[in-house]
């Protein structure tokens, strides 16, 4: 979808009937288009529909609090036109455009806004797609792309020591010193109604939440909102459950996981809007295949491997298509979120 097609698509949401009305705010620089939203449309409806069309949202501003980690590559062009006026802002990446939806202060009140802004296009190789989801075993991710039916018996056959080895590989790859962050897993898993993968918990305790290779966001333990796993899941579930916004999920054909049910939980994403999730079934605790989707709403891919192995291959394996980023020469660093503790009280 090119820029004009995307603009027309967004306009059809905010101005039913297709009439494009551009805001008249003075001082707004080139590189974006602000759209006036119909009085018949509300924020919740737009969040639901934009998520359905463009995938995982980014929480850039919440309750007037601007995420201090936002950069040009992660959504800053959506914030720049409204400096000092922002109340809420969510963002989606789509090719060479950002899509933003939020609330800004206007006089004595507030105004709902939608805007489309320019962004650096993701690397060409990130657009590699296939026609159907893949199921990949943890034994050889590069050569084991198979149909789901053909590998059903291989679910969950990775040993605990294998998972721990992948965690250690991620630590060594990034040159990170494991922090030993205390996390109240009983409280978190109690709210979810299922235990989380053991190697994911080890990653959280070692890294907290933050960004790998300046492009891969990891949701873990973070006192801020941007990299906090539980906070992001609560927001996604709230939007997905709101029946007044329609019945098509942003993670279609799946749904966001709800306690006791079956669905998707996001644990990572990239600056160009790839999504990394688990498919969790409360009736099959401990069986958490990785579901991943590349940018622009491409099909889901299914991987029977641990979270830590998937993350390692994303960072280090250039042949791990369509998600491997090693070919882009981004380095293998980790930057913790600004709210990530070095110790102290559990989550």
Short mmCIF file of C-alpha atoms in Angstrom, two decimals:
data_model
loop_
_atom_site.label_atom_id
_atom_site.label_comp_id
_atom_site.label_asym_id
_atom_site.label_seq_id
_atom_site.Cartn_x
_atom_site.Cartn_y
_atom_site.Cartn_z
CA UNK A 1 0.00 0.00 0.00
CA UNK A 2 1.53 3.31 -1.08
CA UNK A 3 1.25 6.58 0.84
CA UNK A 4 -1.85 7.86 -0.97
CA UNK A 5 -3.69 4.54 -0.62
CA UNK A 6 -2.89 4.43 3.09
CA UNK A 7 -4.07 8.03 3.55
CA UNK A 8 -7.33 7.22 1.78
CA UNK A 9 -7.76 4.11 3.93
CA UNK A 10 -7.29 6.05 7.17
CA UNK A 11 -9.49 8.88 5.93
CA UNK A 12 -12.34 6.44 5.33
CA UNK A 13 -12.24 5.62 9.05
CA UNK A 14 -12.16 9.13 10.43
CA UNK A 15 -14.50 10.71 7.85
CA UNK A 16 -17.13 8.16 6.77
CA UNK A 17 -17.95 8.77 3.14
CA UNK A 18 -14.33 9.51 2.24
CA UNK A 19 -14.28 13.30 2.68
CA UNK A 20 -10.73 14.31 3.61
CA UNK A 21 -10.55 17.26 5.98
CA UNK A 22 -7.09 18.43 7.01
CA UNK A 23 -6.61 20.28 10.26
CA UNK A 24 -5.81 23.98 10.14
CA UNK A 25 -3.32 24.08 12.99
CA UNK A 26 -0.59 26.63 12.37
CA UNK A 27 3.06 25.81 12.82
CA UNK A 28 2.82 22.19 11.70
CA UNK A 29 5.85 21.25 9.61
CA UNK A 30 5.84 19.22 6.36
CA UNK A 31 6.03 15.41 6.55
CA UNK A 32 2.63 14.65 8.02
CA UNK A 33 -1.09 15.08 7.41
CA UNK A 34 -3.52 15.72 10.27
CA UNK A 35 -7.11 14.61 9.70
CA UNK A 36 -10.21 16.01 11.34
CA UNK A 37 -12.21 13.21 12.94
CA UNK A 38 -15.96 12.89 12.50
CA UNK A 39 -18.02 13.82 15.56
CA UNK A 40 -19.59 10.36 15.28
CA UNK A 41 -16.27 8.60 15.88
CA UNK A 42 -14.60 8.06 19.26
CA UNK A 43 -11.08 7.11 20.35
CA UNK A 44 -11.93 3.55 21.35
CA UNK A 45 -13.52 2.78 18.00
CA UNK A 46 -10.51 4.12 16.11
CA UNK A 47 -8.02 2.20 18.29
CA UNK A 48 -9.88 -1.03 17.64
CA UNK A 49 -10.17 -0.55 13.90
CA UNK A 50 -6.63 0.74 13.37
CA UNK A 51 -5.25 -2.20 15.38
CA UNK A 52 -7.31 -4.60 13.31
CA UNK A 53 -5.91 -3.12 10.10
CA UNK A 54 -2.33 -2.34 11.08
CA UNK A 55 -1.50 -4.72 13.92
CA UNK A 56 0.22 -4.10 17.25
CA UNK A 57 -0.09 -0.53 18.51
CA UNK A 58 2.66 1.44 20.23
CA UNK A 59 1.72 3.30 23.40
CA UNK A 60 3.53 6.61 22.90
CA UNK A 61 1.63 8.89 25.33
CA UNK A 62 -0.68 7.85 28.15
CA UNK A 63 -2.39 10.20 30.58
CA UNK A 64 -0.18 13.06 29.41
CA UNK A 65 3.00 11.03 30.08
CA UNK A 66 5.23 10.89 27.01
CA UNK A 67 7.38 7.78 26.68
CA UNK A 68 10.90 9.24 27.02
CA UNK A 69 12.42 6.43 24.93
CA UNK A 70 10.53 7.34 21.73
CA UNK A 71 12.85 8.17 18.82
CA UNK A 72 12.49 9.05 15.15
CA UNK A 73 12.59 5.32 14.45
CA UNK A 74 9.92 4.40 16.98
CA UNK A 75 7.21 7.04 16.57
CA UNK A 76 8.52 10.53 17.33
CA UNK A 77 7.10 11.99 14.07
CA UNK A 78 3.62 11.39 15.53
CA UNK A 79 4.41 13.49 18.60
CA UNK A 80 6.32 16.40 17.07
CA UNK A 81 3.28 18.31 15.72
CA UNK A 82 1.67 18.49 19.16
CA UNK A 83 4.48 19.39 21.55
CA UNK A 84 3.06 20.22 24.97
CA UNK A 85 -0.51 19.40 23.90
CA UNK A 86 -0.52 15.61 24.04
CA UNK A 87 -2.87 13.69 26.32
CA UNK A 88 -2.95 10.30 24.57
CA UNK A 89 -1.21 8.95 21.46
CA UNK A 90 -1.02 5.46 19.98
CA UNK A 91 0.96 4.65 16.87
CA UNK A 92 1.15 2.02 14.14
CA UNK A 93 3.86 1.47 11.54
CA UNK A 94 2.87 0.73 7.94
CA UNK A 95 5.62 0.68 5.33
CA UNK A 96 6.98 4.21 4.88
CA UNK A 97 4.26 5.82 7.03
CA UNK A 98 3.34 6.19 10.69
CA UNK A 99 -0.32 6.26 11.66
CA UNK A 100 -1.20 8.04 14.89
CA UNK A 101 -4.42 8.29 16.86
CA UNK A 102 -4.87 10.19 20.11
CA UNK A 103 -6.14 13.14 22.09
CA UNK A 104 -4.60 16.63 22.32
CA UNK A 105 -5.48 19.70 24.36
CA UNK A 106 -7.45 22.27 22.39
CA UNK A 107 -8.39 25.51 24.12
CA UNK A 108 -10.33 24.66 27.26
CA UNK A 109 -11.06 21.11 26.10
CA UNK A 110 -9.60 18.17 24.24
CA UNK A 111 -9.66 17.09 20.59
CA UNK A 112 -9.44 13.67 18.98
CA UNK A 113 -6.78 13.60 16.25
CA UNK A 114 -5.55 11.18 13.62
CA UNK A 115 -2.41 11.79 11.58
CA UNK A 116 -0.26 10.09 8.98
CA UNK A 117 3.48 10.89 9.07
CA UNK A 118 6.55 9.87 7.11
CA UNK A 119 8.90 7.20 8.45
CA UNK A 120 12.02 5.42 7.28
CA UNK A 121 10.91 2.31 5.42
CA UNK A 122 11.97 -1.01 6.98
CA UNK A 123 14.79 -2.98 5.35
CA UNK A 124 13.69 -4.57 2.08
CA UNK A 125 14.35 -8.06 3.34
CA UNK A 126 11.87 -7.55 6.18
CA UNK A 127 9.07 -7.66 3.61
CA UNK A 128 9.72 -11.35 2.83
CA UNK A 129 6.39 -13.10 3.12
CA UNK A 130 4.81 -16.49 2.62
CA UNK A 131 1.23 -17.46 1.84
CA UNK A 132 0.59 -19.47 4.99
CA UNK A 133 1.79 -19.75 8.60
CA UNK A 134 4.91 -21.83 9.20
CA UNK A 135 5.50 -24.33 11.94
CA UNK A 136 9.22 -24.58 12.63
CA UNK A 137 10.84 -26.98 15.07
CA UNK A 138 13.40 -25.86 17.63
CA UNK A 139 15.98 -28.30 16.30
CA UNK A 140 16.86 -26.51 13.09
CA UNK A 141 14.87 -23.34 12.49
CA UNK A 142 16.48 -22.57 9.17
CA UNK A 143 15.72 -25.91 7.48
CA UNK A 144 12.63 -27.19 9.25
CA UNK A 145 9.79 -25.12 7.79
CA UNK A 146 6.90 -27.61 7.66
CA UNK A 147 3.13 -27.70 7.75
CA UNK A 148 1.53 -27.56 11.19
CA UNK A 149 -0.02 -31.00 10.80
CA UNK A 150 3.34 -32.56 9.99
CA UNK A 151 5.02 -31.51 13.25
CA UNK A 152 2.25 -31.78 15.85
CA UNK A 153 4.12 -34.53 17.70
CA UNK A 154 7.19 -32.33 18.16
CA UNK A 155 5.54 -29.73 20.38
CA UNK A 156 7.30 -29.23 23.69
CA UNK A 157 10.19 -31.64 23.09
CA UNK A 158 12.93 -29.16 23.96
CA UNK A 159 14.65 -29.96 27.24
CA UNK A 160 14.99 -27.38 30.06
CA UNK A 161 18.78 -27.35 29.72
CA UNK A 162 18.38 -26.44 26.03
CA UNK A 163 16.22 -23.45 26.93
CA UNK A 164 18.71 -22.26 29.55
CA UNK A 165 21.49 -22.53 26.97
CA UNK A 166 19.60 -20.20 24.61
CA UNK A 167 19.16 -17.64 27.40
CA UNK A 168 22.89 -17.73 28.03
CA UNK A 169 23.56 -17.29 24.31
CA UNK A 170 21.45 -14.12 24.25
CA UNK A 171 23.35 -12.79 27.28
CA UNK A 172 26.72 -13.56 25.70
CA UNK A 173 25.66 -12.20 22.30
CA UNK A 174 24.80 -8.82 23.77
CA UNK A 175 27.67 -8.67 26.25
CA UNK A 176 25.09 -8.03 28.95
CA UNK A 177 25.64 -8.60 32.65
CA UNK A 178 22.59 -10.41 34.01
CA UNK A 179 20.92 -8.18 36.60
CA UNK A 180 19.07 -10.74 38.68
CA UNK A 181 15.95 -8.52 38.78
CA UNK A 182 13.42 -9.73 41.38
CA UNK A 183 9.98 -10.42 39.89
CA UNK A 184 6.86 -11.65 41.68
CA UNK A 185 6.02 -14.38 39.18
CA UNK A 186 3.33 -15.85 41.44
CA UNK A 187 1.31 -12.63 41.22
CA UNK A 188 1.80 -12.27 37.46
CA UNK A 189 1.01 -15.88 36.65
CA UNK A 190 -1.91 -15.77 39.05
CA UNK A 191 -3.44 -12.90 37.08
CA UNK A 192 -2.82 -14.69 33.78
CA UNK A 193 -4.06 -18.03 35.05
CA UNK A 194 -1.11 -19.89 33.48
CA UNK A 195 2.61 -20.28 34.13
CA UNK A 196 4.90 -18.37 31.77
CA UNK A 197 7.79 -20.02 29.90
CA UNK A 198 10.74 -20.62 32.22
CA UNK A 199 13.30 -19.23 29.78
CA UNK A 200 11.24 -16.05 29.26
CA UNK A 201 11.28 -15.51 33.02
CA UNK A 202 15.05 -15.95 33.01
CA UNK A 203 15.33 -13.36 30.24
CA UNK A 204 13.19 -10.93 32.27
CA UNK A 205 15.31 -11.41 35.36
CA UNK A 206 18.49 -10.93 33.34
CA UNK A 207 17.45 -7.96 31.17
CA UNK A 208 14.19 -6.46 32.42
CA UNK A 209 12.38 -4.72 29.56
CA UNK A 210 14.11 -2.79 26.82
CA UNK A 211 15.47 -2.76 23.28
CA UNK A 212 17.82 -5.18 21.55
CA UNK A 213 19.94 -3.99 18.61
CA UNK A 214 18.25 -0.58 18.74
CA UNK A 215 15.21 -2.09 17.01
CA UNK A 216 13.72 -5.11 18.85
CA UNK A 217 11.50 -4.24 21.83
CA UNK A 218 11.37 -6.86 24.58
CA UNK A 219 8.49 -6.73 27.07
CA UNK A 220 9.61 -7.78 30.50
CA UNK A 221 9.94 -6.21 33.92
CA UNK A 222 9.72 -2.43 33.64
CA UNK A 223 8.28 0.26 35.88
CA UNK A 224 7.37 2.35 32.82
CA UNK A 225 4.59 1.42 30.42
CA UNK A 226 6.51 0.92 27.20
CA UNK A 227 8.34 -2.31 28.03
CA UNK A 228 6.14 -3.74 30.77
CA UNK A 229 4.74 -7.12 29.74
CA UNK A 230 1.75 -7.19 32.08
CA UNK A 231 0.70 -3.56 31.46
CA UNK A 232 0.77 -4.05 27.68
CA UNK A 233 -1.23 -7.28 27.92
CA UNK A 234 -3.90 -5.59 30.03
CA UNK A 235 -4.32 -2.81 27.46
CA UNK A 236 -4.50 -5.24 24.55
CA UNK A 237 -7.07 -7.42 26.34
CA UNK A 238 -9.22 -4.44 27.26
CA UNK A 239 -9.39 -3.28 23.64
CA UNK A 240 -9.94 -6.78 22.29
CA UNK A 241 -12.78 -7.50 24.72
CA UNK A 242 -14.75 -4.33 24.00
CA UNK A 243 -17.70 -5.73 22.03
CA UNK A 244 -18.96 -2.23 21.24
CA UNK A 245 -16.00 -1.87 18.88
CA UNK A 246 -16.85 -4.91 16.76
CA UNK A 247 -15.82 -8.54 16.83
CA UNK A 248 -12.75 -8.63 14.58
CA UNK A 249 -9.58 -8.93 16.65
CA UNK A 250 -6.36 -7.02 15.98
CA UNK A 251 -4.66 -10.44 16.01
CA UNK A 252 -7.18 -12.09 13.68
CA UNK A 253 -7.71 -15.03 13.18
CA UNK A 254 -6.76 -15.35 16.85
CA UNK A 255 -7.85 -13.30 19.87
CA UNK A 256 -5.92 -11.71 22.73
CA UNK A 257 -5.48 -14.29 25.47
CA UNK A 258 -7.90 -14.00 28.39
CA UNK A 259 -7.46 -15.99 31.63
CA UNK A 260 -8.83 -19.50 31.25
CA UNK A 261 -9.05 -19.25 27.48
CA UNK A 262 -6.87 -19.47 24.38
CA UNK A 263 -5.23 -16.58 22.58
CA UNK A 264 -2.24 -14.44 21.75
CA UNK A 265 0.07 -12.63 24.17
CA UNK A 266 2.72 -10.27 22.79
CA UNK A 267 6.21 -10.33 24.29
CA UNK A 268 8.18 -8.44 21.64
CA UNK A 269 8.07 -6.30 18.50
CA UNK A 270 10.35 -4.38 16.14
CA UNK A 271 10.61 -0.76 15.06
CA UNK A 272 9.11 -1.74 11.69
CA UNK A 273 6.08 -3.36 13.38
CA UNK A 274 6.94 -7.05 13.38
CA UNK A 275 5.17 -8.76 16.30
CA UNK A 276 6.45 -11.62 18.48
CA UNK A 277 3.85 -13.46 20.56
CA UNK A 278 2.89 -16.74 22.19
CA UNK A 279 -0.25 -18.70 21.49
CA UNK A 280 -1.41 -19.63 24.99
CA UNK A 281 -4.07 -22.24 25.76
CA UNK A 282 -5.03 -22.46 29.43
CA UNK A 283 -5.92 -26.12 28.91
CA UNK A 284 -2.36 -26.84 27.73
CA UNK A 285 -0.14 -24.98 30.21
CA UNK A 286 3.51 -25.10 29.28
CA UNK A 287 2.91 -25.41 25.52
CA UNK A 288 3.64 -21.91 24.17
CA UNK A 289 4.58 -21.87 20.49
CA UNK A 290 5.86 -18.55 19.18
CA UNK A 291 3.57 -16.74 16.74
CA UNK A 292 5.25 -14.01 14.72
CA UNK A 293 3.91 -11.62 12.11
CA UNK A 294 5.89 -9.28 9.90
CA UNK A 295 4.91 -5.67 9.24
CA UNK A 296 1.90 -4.50 7.22
CA UNK A 297 -0.37 -7.27 8.52
CA UNK A 298 1.32 -10.20 6.77
CA UNK A 299 0.35 -13.79 7.75
CA UNK A 300 1.27 -15.31 11.09
CA UNK A 301 4.22 -17.73 11.27
CA UNK A 302 4.26 -20.53 13.84
CA UNK A 303 7.49 -21.70 15.52
CA UNK A 304 7.82 -24.63 17.90
CA UNK A 305 10.82 -23.24 19.74
CA UNK A 306 11.51 -21.49 22.99
CA UNK A 307 11.25 -17.73 23.42
CA UNK A 308 14.99 -17.41 23.99
CA UNK A 309 15.91 -19.43 20.91
CA UNK A 310 13.56 -17.36 18.74
CA UNK A 311 15.01 -14.11 20.14
CA UNK A 312 18.58 -15.33 19.60
CA UNK A 313 17.88 -16.28 16.00
CA UNK A 314 16.22 -12.92 15.36
CA UNK A 315 19.34 -11.13 16.60
CA UNK A 316 22.10 -13.41 15.33
CA UNK A 317 20.89 -15.53 12.39
CA UNK A 318 20.78 -13.60 9.10
CA UNK A 319 19.13 -16.61 7.40
CA UNK A 320 16.24 -16.69 9.87
CA UNK A 321 13.68 -15.26 7.47
CA UNK A 322 11.56 -13.22 7.56
CA UNK A 323 12.56 -12.09 11.06
CA UNK A 324 16.36 -12.29 11.28
CA UNK A 325 17.94 -8.82 11.56
CA UNK A 326 21.65 -9.74 11.62
CA UNK A 327 21.91 -8.93 7.91
CA UNK A 328 21.11 -5.27 8.64
CA UNK A 329 24.30 -4.74 10.69
CA UNK A 330 22.48 -3.16 13.65
CA UNK A 331 24.83 -4.53 16.28
CA UNK A 332 23.93 -6.81 19.19
CA UNK A 333 23.31 -4.39 22.02
CA UNK A 334 20.67 -4.09 24.73
CA UNK A 335 19.31 -0.83 26.11
CA UNK A 336 17.07 -1.16 29.20
CA UNK A 337 13.87 0.83 29.45
CA UNK A 338 14.07 4.01 31.47
CA UNK A 339 11.86 2.50 34.14
CA UNK A 340 13.76 -0.76 34.33
CA UNK A 341 15.15 -1.36 37.83
CA UNK A 342 18.56 -2.74 38.64
CA UNK A 343 17.07 -4.40 41.65
CA UNK A 344 14.63 -3.57 44.41
CA UNK A 345 10.98 -4.39 44.85
CA UNK A 346 9.35 -7.11 42.73
CA UNK A 347 6.70 -6.31 40.13
#
